[in-house]
Short mmCIF file of C-alpha atoms and ligand atoms in Angstrom, two decimals:
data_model
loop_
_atom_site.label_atom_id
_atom_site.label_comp_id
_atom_site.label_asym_id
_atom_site.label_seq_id
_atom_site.Cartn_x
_atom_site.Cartn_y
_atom_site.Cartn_z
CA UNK A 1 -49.90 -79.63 -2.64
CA UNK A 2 -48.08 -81.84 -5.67
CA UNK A 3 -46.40 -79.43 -7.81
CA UNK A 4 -47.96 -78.51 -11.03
CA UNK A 5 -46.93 -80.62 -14.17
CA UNK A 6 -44.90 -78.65 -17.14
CA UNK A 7 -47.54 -77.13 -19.64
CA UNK A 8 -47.58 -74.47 -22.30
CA UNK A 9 -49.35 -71.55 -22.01
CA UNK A 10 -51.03 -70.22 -25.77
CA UNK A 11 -50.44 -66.09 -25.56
CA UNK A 12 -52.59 -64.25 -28.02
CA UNK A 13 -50.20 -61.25 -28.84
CA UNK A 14 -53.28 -59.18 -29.86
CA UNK A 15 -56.11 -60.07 -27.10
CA UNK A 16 -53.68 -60.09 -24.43
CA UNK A 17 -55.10 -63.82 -23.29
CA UNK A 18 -53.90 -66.81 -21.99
CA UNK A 19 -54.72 -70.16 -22.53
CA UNK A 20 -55.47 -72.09 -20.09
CA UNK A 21 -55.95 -69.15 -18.20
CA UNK A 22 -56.58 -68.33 -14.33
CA UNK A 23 -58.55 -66.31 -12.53
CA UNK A 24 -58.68 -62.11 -14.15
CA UNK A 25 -58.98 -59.44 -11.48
CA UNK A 26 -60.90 -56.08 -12.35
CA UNK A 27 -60.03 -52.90 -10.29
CA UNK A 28 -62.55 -50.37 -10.52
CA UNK A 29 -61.80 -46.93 -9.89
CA UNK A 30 -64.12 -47.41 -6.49
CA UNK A 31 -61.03 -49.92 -5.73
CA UNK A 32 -58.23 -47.52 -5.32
CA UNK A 33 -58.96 -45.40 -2.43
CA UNK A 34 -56.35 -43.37 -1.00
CA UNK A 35 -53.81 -43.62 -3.79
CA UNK A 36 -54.90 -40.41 -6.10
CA UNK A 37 -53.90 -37.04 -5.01
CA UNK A 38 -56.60 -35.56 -5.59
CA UNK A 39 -59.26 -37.72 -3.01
CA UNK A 40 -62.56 -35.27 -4.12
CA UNK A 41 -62.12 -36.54 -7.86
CA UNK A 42 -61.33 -40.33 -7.28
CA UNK A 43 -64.72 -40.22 -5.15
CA UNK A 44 -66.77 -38.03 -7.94
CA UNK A 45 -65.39 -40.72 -10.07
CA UNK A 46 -66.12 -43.76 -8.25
CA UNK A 47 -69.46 -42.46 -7.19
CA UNK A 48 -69.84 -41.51 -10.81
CA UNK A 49 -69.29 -43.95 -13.79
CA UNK A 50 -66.88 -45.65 -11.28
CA UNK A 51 -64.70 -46.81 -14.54
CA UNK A 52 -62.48 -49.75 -15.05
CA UNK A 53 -59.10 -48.77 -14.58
CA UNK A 54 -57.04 -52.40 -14.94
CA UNK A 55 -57.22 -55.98 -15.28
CA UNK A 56 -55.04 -58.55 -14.44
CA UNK A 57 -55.27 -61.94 -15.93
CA UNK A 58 -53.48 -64.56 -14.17
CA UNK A 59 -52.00 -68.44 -15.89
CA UNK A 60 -53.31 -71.25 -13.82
CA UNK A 61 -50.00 -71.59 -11.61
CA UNK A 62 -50.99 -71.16 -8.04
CA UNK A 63 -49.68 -68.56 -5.94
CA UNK A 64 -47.53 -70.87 -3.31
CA UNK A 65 -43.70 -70.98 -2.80
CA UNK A 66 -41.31 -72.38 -5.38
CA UNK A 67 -43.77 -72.09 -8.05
CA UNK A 68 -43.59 -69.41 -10.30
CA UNK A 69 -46.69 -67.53 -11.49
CA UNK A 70 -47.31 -65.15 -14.56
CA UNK A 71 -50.14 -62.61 -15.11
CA UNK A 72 -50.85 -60.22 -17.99
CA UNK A 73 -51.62 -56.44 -16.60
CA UNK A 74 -53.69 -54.24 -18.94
CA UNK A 75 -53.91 -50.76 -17.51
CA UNK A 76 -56.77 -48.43 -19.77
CA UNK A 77 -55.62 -44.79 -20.43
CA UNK A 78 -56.53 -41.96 -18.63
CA UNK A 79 -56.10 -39.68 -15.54
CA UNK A 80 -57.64 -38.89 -12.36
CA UNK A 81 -57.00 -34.70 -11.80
CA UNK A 82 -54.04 -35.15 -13.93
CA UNK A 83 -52.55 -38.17 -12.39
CA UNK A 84 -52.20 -40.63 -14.87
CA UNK A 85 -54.04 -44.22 -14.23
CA UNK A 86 -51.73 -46.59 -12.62
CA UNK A 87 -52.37 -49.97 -10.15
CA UNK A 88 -52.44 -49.75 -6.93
CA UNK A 89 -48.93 -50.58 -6.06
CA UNK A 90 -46.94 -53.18 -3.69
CA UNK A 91 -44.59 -54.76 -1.58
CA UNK A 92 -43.35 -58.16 -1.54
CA UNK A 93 -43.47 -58.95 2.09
CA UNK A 94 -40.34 -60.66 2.15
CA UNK A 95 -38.95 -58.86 -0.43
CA UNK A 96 -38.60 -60.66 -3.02
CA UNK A 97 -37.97 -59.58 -6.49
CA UNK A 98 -40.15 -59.88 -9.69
CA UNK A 99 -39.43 -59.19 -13.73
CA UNK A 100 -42.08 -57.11 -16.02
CA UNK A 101 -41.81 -57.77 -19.66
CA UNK A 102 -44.32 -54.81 -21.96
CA UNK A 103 -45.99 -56.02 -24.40
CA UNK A 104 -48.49 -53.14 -25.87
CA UNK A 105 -49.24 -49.73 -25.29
CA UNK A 106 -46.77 -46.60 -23.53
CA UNK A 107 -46.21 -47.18 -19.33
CA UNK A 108 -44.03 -46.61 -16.73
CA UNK A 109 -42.80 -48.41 -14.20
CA UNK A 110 -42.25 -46.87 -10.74
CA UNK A 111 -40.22 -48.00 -7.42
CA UNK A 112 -39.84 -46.78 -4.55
CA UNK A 113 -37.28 -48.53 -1.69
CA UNK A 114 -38.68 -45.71 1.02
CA UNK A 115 -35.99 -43.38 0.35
CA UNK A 116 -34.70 -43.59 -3.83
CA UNK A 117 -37.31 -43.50 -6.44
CA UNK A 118 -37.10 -44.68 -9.96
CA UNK A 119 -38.84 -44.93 -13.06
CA UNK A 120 -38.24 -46.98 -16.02
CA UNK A 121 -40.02 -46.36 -19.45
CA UNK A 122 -42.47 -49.13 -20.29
CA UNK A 123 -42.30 -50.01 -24.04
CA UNK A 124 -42.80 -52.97 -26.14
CA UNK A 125 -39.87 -55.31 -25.43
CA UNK A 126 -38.51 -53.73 -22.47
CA UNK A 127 -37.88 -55.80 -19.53
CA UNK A 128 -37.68 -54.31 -16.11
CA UNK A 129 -36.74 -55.46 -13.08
CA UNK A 130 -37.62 -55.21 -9.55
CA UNK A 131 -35.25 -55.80 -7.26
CA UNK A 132 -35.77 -57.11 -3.73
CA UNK A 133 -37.54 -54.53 -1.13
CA UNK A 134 -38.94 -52.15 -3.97
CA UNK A 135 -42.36 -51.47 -3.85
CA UNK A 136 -43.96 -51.20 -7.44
CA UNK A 137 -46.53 -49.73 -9.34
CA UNK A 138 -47.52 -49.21 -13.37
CA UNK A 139 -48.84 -46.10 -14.77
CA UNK A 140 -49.89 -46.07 -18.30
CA UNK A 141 -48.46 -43.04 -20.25
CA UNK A 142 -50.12 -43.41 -23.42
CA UNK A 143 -53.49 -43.02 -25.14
CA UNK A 144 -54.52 -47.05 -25.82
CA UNK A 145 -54.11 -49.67 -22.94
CA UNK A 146 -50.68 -50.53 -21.55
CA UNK A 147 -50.02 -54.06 -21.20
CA UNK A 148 -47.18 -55.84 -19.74
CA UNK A 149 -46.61 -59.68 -18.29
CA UNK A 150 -45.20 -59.89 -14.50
CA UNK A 151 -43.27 -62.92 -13.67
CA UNK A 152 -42.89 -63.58 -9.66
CA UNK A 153 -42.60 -65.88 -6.70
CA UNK A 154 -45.53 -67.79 -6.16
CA UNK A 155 -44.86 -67.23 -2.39
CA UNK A 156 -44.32 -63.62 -2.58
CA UNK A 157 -47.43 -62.14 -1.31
CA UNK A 158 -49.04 -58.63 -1.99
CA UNK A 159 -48.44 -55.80 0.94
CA UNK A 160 -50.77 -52.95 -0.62
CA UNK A 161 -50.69 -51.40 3.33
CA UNK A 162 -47.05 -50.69 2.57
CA UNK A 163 -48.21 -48.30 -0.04
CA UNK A 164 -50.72 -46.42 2.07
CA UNK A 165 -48.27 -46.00 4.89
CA UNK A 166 -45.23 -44.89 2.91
CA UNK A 167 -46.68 -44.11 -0.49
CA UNK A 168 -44.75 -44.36 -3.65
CA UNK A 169 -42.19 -41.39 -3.88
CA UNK A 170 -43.55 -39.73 -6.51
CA UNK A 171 -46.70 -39.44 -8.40
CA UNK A 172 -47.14 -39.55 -12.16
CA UNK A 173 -48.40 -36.81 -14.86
CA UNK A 174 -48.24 -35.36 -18.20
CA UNK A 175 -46.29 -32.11 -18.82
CA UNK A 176 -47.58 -29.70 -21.75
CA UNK A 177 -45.16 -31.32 -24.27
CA UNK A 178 -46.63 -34.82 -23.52
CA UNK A 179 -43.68 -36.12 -21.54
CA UNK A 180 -44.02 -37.59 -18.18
CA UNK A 181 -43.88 -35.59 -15.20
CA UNK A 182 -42.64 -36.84 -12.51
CA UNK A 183 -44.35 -34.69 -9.21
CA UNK A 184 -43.38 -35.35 -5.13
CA UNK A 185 -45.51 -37.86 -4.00
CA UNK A 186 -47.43 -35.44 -1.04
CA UNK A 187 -50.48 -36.28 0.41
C1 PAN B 1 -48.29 -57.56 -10.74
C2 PAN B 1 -49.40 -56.69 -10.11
C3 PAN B 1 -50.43 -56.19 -11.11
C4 PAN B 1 -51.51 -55.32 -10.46
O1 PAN B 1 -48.82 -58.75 -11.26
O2 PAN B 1 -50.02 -57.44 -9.08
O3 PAN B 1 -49.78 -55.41 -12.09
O4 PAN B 1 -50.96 -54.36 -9.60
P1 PAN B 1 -51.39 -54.31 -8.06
O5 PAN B 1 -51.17 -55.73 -7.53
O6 PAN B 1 -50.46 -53.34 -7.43
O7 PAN B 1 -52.82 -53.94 -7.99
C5 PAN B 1 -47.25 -57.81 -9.65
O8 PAN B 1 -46.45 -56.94 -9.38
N1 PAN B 1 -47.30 -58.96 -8.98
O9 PAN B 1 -46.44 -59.23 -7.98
ZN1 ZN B 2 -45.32 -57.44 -7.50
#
């Protein structure tokens, strides 16, 4: 494959688009089975109005090594039995590491390297990084969508078994106050 020529990429700020833009990815609720605590609501829920949960809109780089592919990641607001919306989550198979920049909305970014968890707070302008070997997932915190852009190899891959095997760490709520609670991941 010839490598793709330099070209700019026009971001609406407000729509969250890209132009040119690649292929977008909708993940129904009926798409994330076995990652909610609670497995009776997730399937009253995607039996039921089966809602859209996030979208990821991707630029027109192709996902191969040594090129280096963007995608915009709106997550909607909400929870499922209290656990807040959130994608499905990943490894890099070979571990390579990735940058998140948020651009709208209140999220969280979780990682987990199979033993340490962490969370960063997702706000406008904050950057966070994933290092090599931790699996990642978004939540959205807030009460509008949570948007961020996700910068990787083009070669890295998507391992959402990893997730299913070892799960996340911890799972994500809202306290009384409003705050994010952070529970053990269980089940
Ligand atoms: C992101 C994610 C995106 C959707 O672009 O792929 O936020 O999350 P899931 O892939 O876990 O469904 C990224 O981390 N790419 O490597
Ligand atoms: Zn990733």
């Amino acid at each position: 494959t010839p490598p793709v020529s330099p070209f700019a990429i026009a971001f609406d700020a407000e729509r969250l688009t890209l132009s040119p833009e690649g292929p977008t990815l909708t993940r129904r609720m009926s798409d994330l089975e076995g990652l909610f605590l609670d497995q009776s609501a997730w399937a009253e829920s995607a039996a039921g109005d089966n809602p859209v949960v996030y979208t990821v809109t991707s630029s027109p780089v192709p996902e191969i090594n040594r090129e280096l592919p963007q995608s915009i990641t709106t997550i909607f607001p909400g929870a499922t039995a209290g656990e807040l919306w959130m994608t499905k989550g990943h490894q890099h198979p070979d571990h390579q590491g990735e940058i998140y920049l948020a651009l709208k909305g209140r999220g969280g970014l979780l990682m987990f390297d199979g033993e340490r968890v962490e969370w960063l707070d997702m706000t406008p302008g904050t950057i966070g990084y994933i290092p090599p070997g931790w699996a990642h997932r978004s939540v959205n915190t807030g009460d509008e969508p949570y948007a961020f852009l996700a910068v990787y190899p083009g070669g890295a891959g998507h391992d959402y078994g990893w997730v299913l095997t070892h799960g996340m760490g911890s799972r994500a709520y809202l306290d009384a106050s409003g705050s994010v609670d952070l529970r053990p991941y269980a089940g």
